[in-house]
mmCIF file of C-alpha atoms in Angstrom:
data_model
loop_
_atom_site.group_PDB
_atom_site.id
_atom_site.type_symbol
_atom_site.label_atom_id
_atom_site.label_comp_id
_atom_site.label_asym_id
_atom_site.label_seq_id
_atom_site.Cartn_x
_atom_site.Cartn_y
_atom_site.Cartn_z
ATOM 1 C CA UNK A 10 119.192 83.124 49.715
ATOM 2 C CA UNK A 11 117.478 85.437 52.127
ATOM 3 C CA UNK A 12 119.669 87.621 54.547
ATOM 4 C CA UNK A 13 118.724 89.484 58.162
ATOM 5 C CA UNK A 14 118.932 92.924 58.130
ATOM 6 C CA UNK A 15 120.221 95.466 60.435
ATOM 7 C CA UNK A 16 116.839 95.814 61.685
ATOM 8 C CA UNK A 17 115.729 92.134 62.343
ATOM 9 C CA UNK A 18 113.837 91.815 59.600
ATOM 10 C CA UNK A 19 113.967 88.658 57.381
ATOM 11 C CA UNK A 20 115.450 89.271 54.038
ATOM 12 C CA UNK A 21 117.345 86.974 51.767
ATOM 13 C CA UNK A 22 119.903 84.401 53.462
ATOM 14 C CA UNK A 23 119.200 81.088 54.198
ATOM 15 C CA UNK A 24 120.210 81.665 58.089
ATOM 16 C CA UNK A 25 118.314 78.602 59.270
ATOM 17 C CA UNK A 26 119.887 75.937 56.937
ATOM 18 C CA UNK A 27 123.845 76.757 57.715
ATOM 19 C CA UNK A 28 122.655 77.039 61.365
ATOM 20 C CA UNK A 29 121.884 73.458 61.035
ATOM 21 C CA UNK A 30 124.717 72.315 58.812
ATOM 22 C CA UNK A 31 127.482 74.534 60.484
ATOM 23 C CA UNK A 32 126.191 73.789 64.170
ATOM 24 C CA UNK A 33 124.612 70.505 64.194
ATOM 25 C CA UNK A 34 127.558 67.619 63.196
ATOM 26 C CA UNK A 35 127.116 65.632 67.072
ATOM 27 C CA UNK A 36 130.588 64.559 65.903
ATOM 28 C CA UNK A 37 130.737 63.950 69.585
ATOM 29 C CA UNK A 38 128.027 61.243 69.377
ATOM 30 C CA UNK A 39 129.341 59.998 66.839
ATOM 31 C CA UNK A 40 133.131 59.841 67.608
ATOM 32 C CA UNK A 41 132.361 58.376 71.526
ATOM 33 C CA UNK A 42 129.165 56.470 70.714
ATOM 34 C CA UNK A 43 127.518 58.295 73.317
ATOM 35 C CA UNK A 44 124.049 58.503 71.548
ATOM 36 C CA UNK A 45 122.597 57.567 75.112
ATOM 37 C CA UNK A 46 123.967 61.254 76.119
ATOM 38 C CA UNK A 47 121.963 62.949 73.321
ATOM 39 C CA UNK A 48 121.109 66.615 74.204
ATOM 40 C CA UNK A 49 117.628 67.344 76.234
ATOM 41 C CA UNK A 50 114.702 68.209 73.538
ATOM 42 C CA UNK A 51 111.673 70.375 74.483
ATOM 43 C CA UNK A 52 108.466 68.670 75.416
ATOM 44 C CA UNK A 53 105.020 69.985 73.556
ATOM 45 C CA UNK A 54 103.966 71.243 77.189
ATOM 46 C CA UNK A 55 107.282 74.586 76.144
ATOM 47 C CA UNK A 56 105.784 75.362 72.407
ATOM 48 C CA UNK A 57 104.082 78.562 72.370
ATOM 49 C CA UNK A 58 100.479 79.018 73.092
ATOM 50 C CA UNK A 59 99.642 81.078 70.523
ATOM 51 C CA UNK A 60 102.193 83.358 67.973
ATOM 52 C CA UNK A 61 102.168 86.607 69.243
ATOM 53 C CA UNK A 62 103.602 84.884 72.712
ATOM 54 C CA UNK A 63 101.113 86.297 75.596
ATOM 55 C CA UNK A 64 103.168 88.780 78.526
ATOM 56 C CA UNK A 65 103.415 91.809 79.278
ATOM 57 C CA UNK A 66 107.169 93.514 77.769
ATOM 58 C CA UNK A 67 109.275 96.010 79.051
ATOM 59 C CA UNK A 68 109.935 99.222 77.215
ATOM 60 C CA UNK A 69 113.034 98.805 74.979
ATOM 61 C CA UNK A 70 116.610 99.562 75.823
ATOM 62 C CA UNK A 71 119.204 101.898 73.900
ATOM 63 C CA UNK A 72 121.312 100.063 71.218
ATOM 64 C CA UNK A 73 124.257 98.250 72.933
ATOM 65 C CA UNK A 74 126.367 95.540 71.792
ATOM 66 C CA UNK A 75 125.773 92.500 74.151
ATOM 67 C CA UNK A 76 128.988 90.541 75.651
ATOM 68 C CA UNK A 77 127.393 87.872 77.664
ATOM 69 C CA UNK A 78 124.679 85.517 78.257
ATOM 70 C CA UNK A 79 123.529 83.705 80.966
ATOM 71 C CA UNK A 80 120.691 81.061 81.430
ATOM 72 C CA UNK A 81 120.735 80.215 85.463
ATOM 73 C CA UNK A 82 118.134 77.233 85.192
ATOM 74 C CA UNK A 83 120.301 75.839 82.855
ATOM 75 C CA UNK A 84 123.669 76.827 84.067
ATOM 76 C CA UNK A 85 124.334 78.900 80.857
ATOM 77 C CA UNK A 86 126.876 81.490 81.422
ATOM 78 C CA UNK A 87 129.227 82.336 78.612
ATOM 79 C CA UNK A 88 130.782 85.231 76.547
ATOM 80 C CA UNK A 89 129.185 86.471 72.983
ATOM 81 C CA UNK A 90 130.957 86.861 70.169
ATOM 82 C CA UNK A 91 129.286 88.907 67.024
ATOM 83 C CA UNK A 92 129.053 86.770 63.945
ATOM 84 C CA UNK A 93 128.689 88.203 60.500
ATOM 85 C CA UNK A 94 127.552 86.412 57.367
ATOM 86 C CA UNK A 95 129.797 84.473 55.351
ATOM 87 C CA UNK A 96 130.841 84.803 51.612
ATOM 88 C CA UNK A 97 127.462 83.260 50.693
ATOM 89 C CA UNK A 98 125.949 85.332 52.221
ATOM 90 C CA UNK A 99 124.865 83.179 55.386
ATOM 91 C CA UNK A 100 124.876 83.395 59.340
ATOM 92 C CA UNK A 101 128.206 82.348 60.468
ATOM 93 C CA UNK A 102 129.288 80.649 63.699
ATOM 94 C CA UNK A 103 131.685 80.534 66.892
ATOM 95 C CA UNK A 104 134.757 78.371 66.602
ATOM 96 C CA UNK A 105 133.500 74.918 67.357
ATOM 97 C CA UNK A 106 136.918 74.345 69.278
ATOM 98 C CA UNK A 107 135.332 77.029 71.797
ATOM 99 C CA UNK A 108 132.391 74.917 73.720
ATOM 100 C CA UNK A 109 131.786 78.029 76.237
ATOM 101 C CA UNK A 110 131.233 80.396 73.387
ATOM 102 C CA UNK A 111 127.952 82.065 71.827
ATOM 103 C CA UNK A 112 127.460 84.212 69.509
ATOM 104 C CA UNK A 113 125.168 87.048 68.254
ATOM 105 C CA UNK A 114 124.245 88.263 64.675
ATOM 106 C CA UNK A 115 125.677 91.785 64.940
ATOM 107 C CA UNK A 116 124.170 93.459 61.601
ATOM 108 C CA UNK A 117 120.842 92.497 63.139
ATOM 109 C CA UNK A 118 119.095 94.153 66.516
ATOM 110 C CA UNK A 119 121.030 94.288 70.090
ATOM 111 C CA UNK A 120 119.406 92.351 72.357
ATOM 112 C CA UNK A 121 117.074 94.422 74.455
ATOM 113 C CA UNK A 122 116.278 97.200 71.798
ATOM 114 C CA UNK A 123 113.260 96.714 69.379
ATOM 115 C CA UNK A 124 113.018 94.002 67.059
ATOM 116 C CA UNK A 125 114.738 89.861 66.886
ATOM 117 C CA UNK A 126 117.558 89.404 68.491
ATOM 118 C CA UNK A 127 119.596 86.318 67.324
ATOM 119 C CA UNK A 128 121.772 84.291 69.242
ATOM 120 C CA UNK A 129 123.130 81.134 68.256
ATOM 121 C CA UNK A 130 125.797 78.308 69.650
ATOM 122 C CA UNK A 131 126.670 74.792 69.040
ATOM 123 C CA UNK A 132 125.280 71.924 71.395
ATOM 124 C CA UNK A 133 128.575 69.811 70.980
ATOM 125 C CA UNK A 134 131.852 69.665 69.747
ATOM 126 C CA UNK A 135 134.404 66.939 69.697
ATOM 127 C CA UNK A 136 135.255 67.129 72.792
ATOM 128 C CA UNK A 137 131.752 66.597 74.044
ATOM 129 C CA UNK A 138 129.098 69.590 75.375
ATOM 130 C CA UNK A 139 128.833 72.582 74.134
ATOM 131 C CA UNK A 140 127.682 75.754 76.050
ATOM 132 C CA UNK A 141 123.697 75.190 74.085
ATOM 133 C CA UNK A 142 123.903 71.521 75.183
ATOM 134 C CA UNK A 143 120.672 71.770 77.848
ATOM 135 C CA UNK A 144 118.678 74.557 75.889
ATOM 136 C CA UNK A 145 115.820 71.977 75.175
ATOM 137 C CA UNK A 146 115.577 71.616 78.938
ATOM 138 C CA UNK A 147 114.674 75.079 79.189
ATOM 139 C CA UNK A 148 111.141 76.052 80.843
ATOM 140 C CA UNK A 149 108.613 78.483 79.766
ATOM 141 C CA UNK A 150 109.166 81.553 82.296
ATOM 142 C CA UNK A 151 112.973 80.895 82.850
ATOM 143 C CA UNK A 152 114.817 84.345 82.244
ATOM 144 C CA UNK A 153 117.909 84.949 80.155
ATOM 145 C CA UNK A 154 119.869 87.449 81.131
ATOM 146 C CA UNK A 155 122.245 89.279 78.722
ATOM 147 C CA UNK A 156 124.756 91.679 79.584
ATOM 148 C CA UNK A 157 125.425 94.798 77.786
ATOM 149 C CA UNK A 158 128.256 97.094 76.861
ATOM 150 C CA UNK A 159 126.781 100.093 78.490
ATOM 151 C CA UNK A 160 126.640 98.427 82.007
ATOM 152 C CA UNK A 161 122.844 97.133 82.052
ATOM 153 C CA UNK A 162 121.358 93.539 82.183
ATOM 154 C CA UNK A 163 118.558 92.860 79.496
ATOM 155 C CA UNK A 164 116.309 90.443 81.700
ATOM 156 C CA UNK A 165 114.399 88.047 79.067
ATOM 157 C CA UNK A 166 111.691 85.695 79.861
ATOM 158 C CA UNK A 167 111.110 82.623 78.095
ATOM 159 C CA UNK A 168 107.705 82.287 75.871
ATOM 160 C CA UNK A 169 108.554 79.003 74.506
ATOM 161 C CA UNK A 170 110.785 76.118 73.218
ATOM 162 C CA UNK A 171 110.827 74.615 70.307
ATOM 163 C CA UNK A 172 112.182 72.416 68.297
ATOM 164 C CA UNK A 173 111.821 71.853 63.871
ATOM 165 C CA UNK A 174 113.247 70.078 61.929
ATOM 166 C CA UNK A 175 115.510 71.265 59.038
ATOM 167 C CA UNK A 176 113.063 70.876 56.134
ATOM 168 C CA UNK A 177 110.314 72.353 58.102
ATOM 169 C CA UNK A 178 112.284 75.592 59.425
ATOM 170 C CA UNK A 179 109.981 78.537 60.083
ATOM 171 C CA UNK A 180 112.448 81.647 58.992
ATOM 172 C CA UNK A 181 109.626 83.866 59.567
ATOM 173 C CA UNK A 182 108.207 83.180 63.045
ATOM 174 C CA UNK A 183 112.143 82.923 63.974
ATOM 175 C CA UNK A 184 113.547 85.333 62.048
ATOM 176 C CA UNK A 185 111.076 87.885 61.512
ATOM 177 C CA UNK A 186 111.311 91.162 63.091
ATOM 178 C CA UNK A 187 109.402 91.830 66.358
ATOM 179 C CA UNK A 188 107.289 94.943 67.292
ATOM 180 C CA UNK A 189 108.816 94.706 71.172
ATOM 181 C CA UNK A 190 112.713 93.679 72.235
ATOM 182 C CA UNK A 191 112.492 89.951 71.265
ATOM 183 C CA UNK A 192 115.198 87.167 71.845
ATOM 184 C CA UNK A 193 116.191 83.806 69.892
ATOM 185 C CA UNK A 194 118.235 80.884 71.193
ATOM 186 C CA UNK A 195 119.232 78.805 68.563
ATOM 187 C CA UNK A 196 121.268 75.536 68.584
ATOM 188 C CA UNK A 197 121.068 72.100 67.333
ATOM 189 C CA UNK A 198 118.105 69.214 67.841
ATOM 190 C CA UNK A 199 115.870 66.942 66.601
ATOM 191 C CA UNK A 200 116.635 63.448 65.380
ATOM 192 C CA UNK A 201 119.944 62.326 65.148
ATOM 193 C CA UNK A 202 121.933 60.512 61.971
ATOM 194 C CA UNK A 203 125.338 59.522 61.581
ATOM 195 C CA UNK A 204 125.172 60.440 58.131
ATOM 196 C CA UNK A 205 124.185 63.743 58.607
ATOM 197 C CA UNK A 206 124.386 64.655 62.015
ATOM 198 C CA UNK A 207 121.105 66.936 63.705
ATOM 199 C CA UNK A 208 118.518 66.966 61.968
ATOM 200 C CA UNK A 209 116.852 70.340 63.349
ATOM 201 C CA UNK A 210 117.022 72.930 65.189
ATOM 202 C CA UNK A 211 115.904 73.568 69.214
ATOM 203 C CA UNK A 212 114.761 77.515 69.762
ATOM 204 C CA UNK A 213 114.021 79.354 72.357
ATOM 205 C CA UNK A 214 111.478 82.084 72.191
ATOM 206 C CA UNK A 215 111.958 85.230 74.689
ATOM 207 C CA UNK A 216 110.940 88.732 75.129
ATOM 208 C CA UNK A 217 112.475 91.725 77.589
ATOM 209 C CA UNK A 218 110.616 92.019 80.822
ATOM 210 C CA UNK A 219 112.947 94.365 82.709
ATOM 211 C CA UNK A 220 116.585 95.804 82.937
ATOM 212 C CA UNK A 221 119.337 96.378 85.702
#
């Protein structure tokens, strides 16, 4: 199992497989046979141009916890909760009852100080879309904004989207720790199965270009 430490660093949990089984059920496809409503996916045009994601970055921010996140071009705007690791050892989740609800892997870096920050929601529940439904729509260049405990705005821009499946998961490009403020959006993508619901993972690649 490989874990992610306090410092963003990949260790020994394996974060990317319970984020698909624990996010990526599309009981709502299932349950209303709306398969013709399946979530937006990224287009080849969004995947990065090159690893180290060309920009320029903004100087890094103080430690603060974050408590929301908002994705204007996507209508994104919803509270984050921190998730811990579960008795295994993996990345936990926000209560799939709660479809306006993300959440951020608190033992690992704050969003706008150095390093990966993780965020991660679910793209549906039962009741139909979740608040990560239209993150494969997102653009490179859209911004993420997060808000902070100490009063500022991290201001994120996007580098690229992507999506993988489950058996192909890169933990280390996602996961990895970052020499600037970095951010990953994570939720459910790929093909679809009724047997096993998602069958990857859309993310969103980011890095800090300003404050307010």
């Amino acid at each position: 199992m490989r874990k992610v430490g306090r410092s963003g660093a990949v260790g020994d949990a394996a974060i990317a497989s319970v984020t698909v089984v624990a996010l990526c059920s599309g009981i709502w496809l299932l349950s209303s046979g709306a398969q013709s409503q399946a979530p937006p996916q990224p287009s080849a045009a969004q995947a990065a141009v090159d690893p180290d994601h060309q920009g320029s970055a903004a100087s890094a921010l103080a430690p603060s916890p974050p408590d929301r996140i908002r994705i204007p071009s996507i209508r994104v705007n919803a509270p984050l909760m921190g998730l811990g690791l579960t008795s295994s050892g993996s990345l936990d989740v926000p209560p799939a009852e709660k479809k306006n609800l993300a959440g951020w892997y608190e033992a690992g870096t704050m969003p706008g100080e150095t390093g990966t920050a993780i965020v991660a929601g679910h793209v549906d529940n039962s009741q139909g879309r979740a608040v990560f439904y239209d993150l494969g729509a997102l653009k490179k260049g859209s911004v993420i904004e997060v808000d902070r405990r100490d009063g500022t705005t991290a201001l994120f821009t996007v580098d690229a989207v992507e999506v993988y499946a489950a058996s192909d998961f890169p933990d280390d490009k996602v996961y990895g720790a970052a020499k600037r403020p970095e951010l990953r959006v994570i939720t459910c993508g790929g093909g679809y199965s009724k047997r096993t619901g998602y069958q990857g993972n859309v993310v969103v690649f980011a890095h800090l270009t300003g404050s307010r």
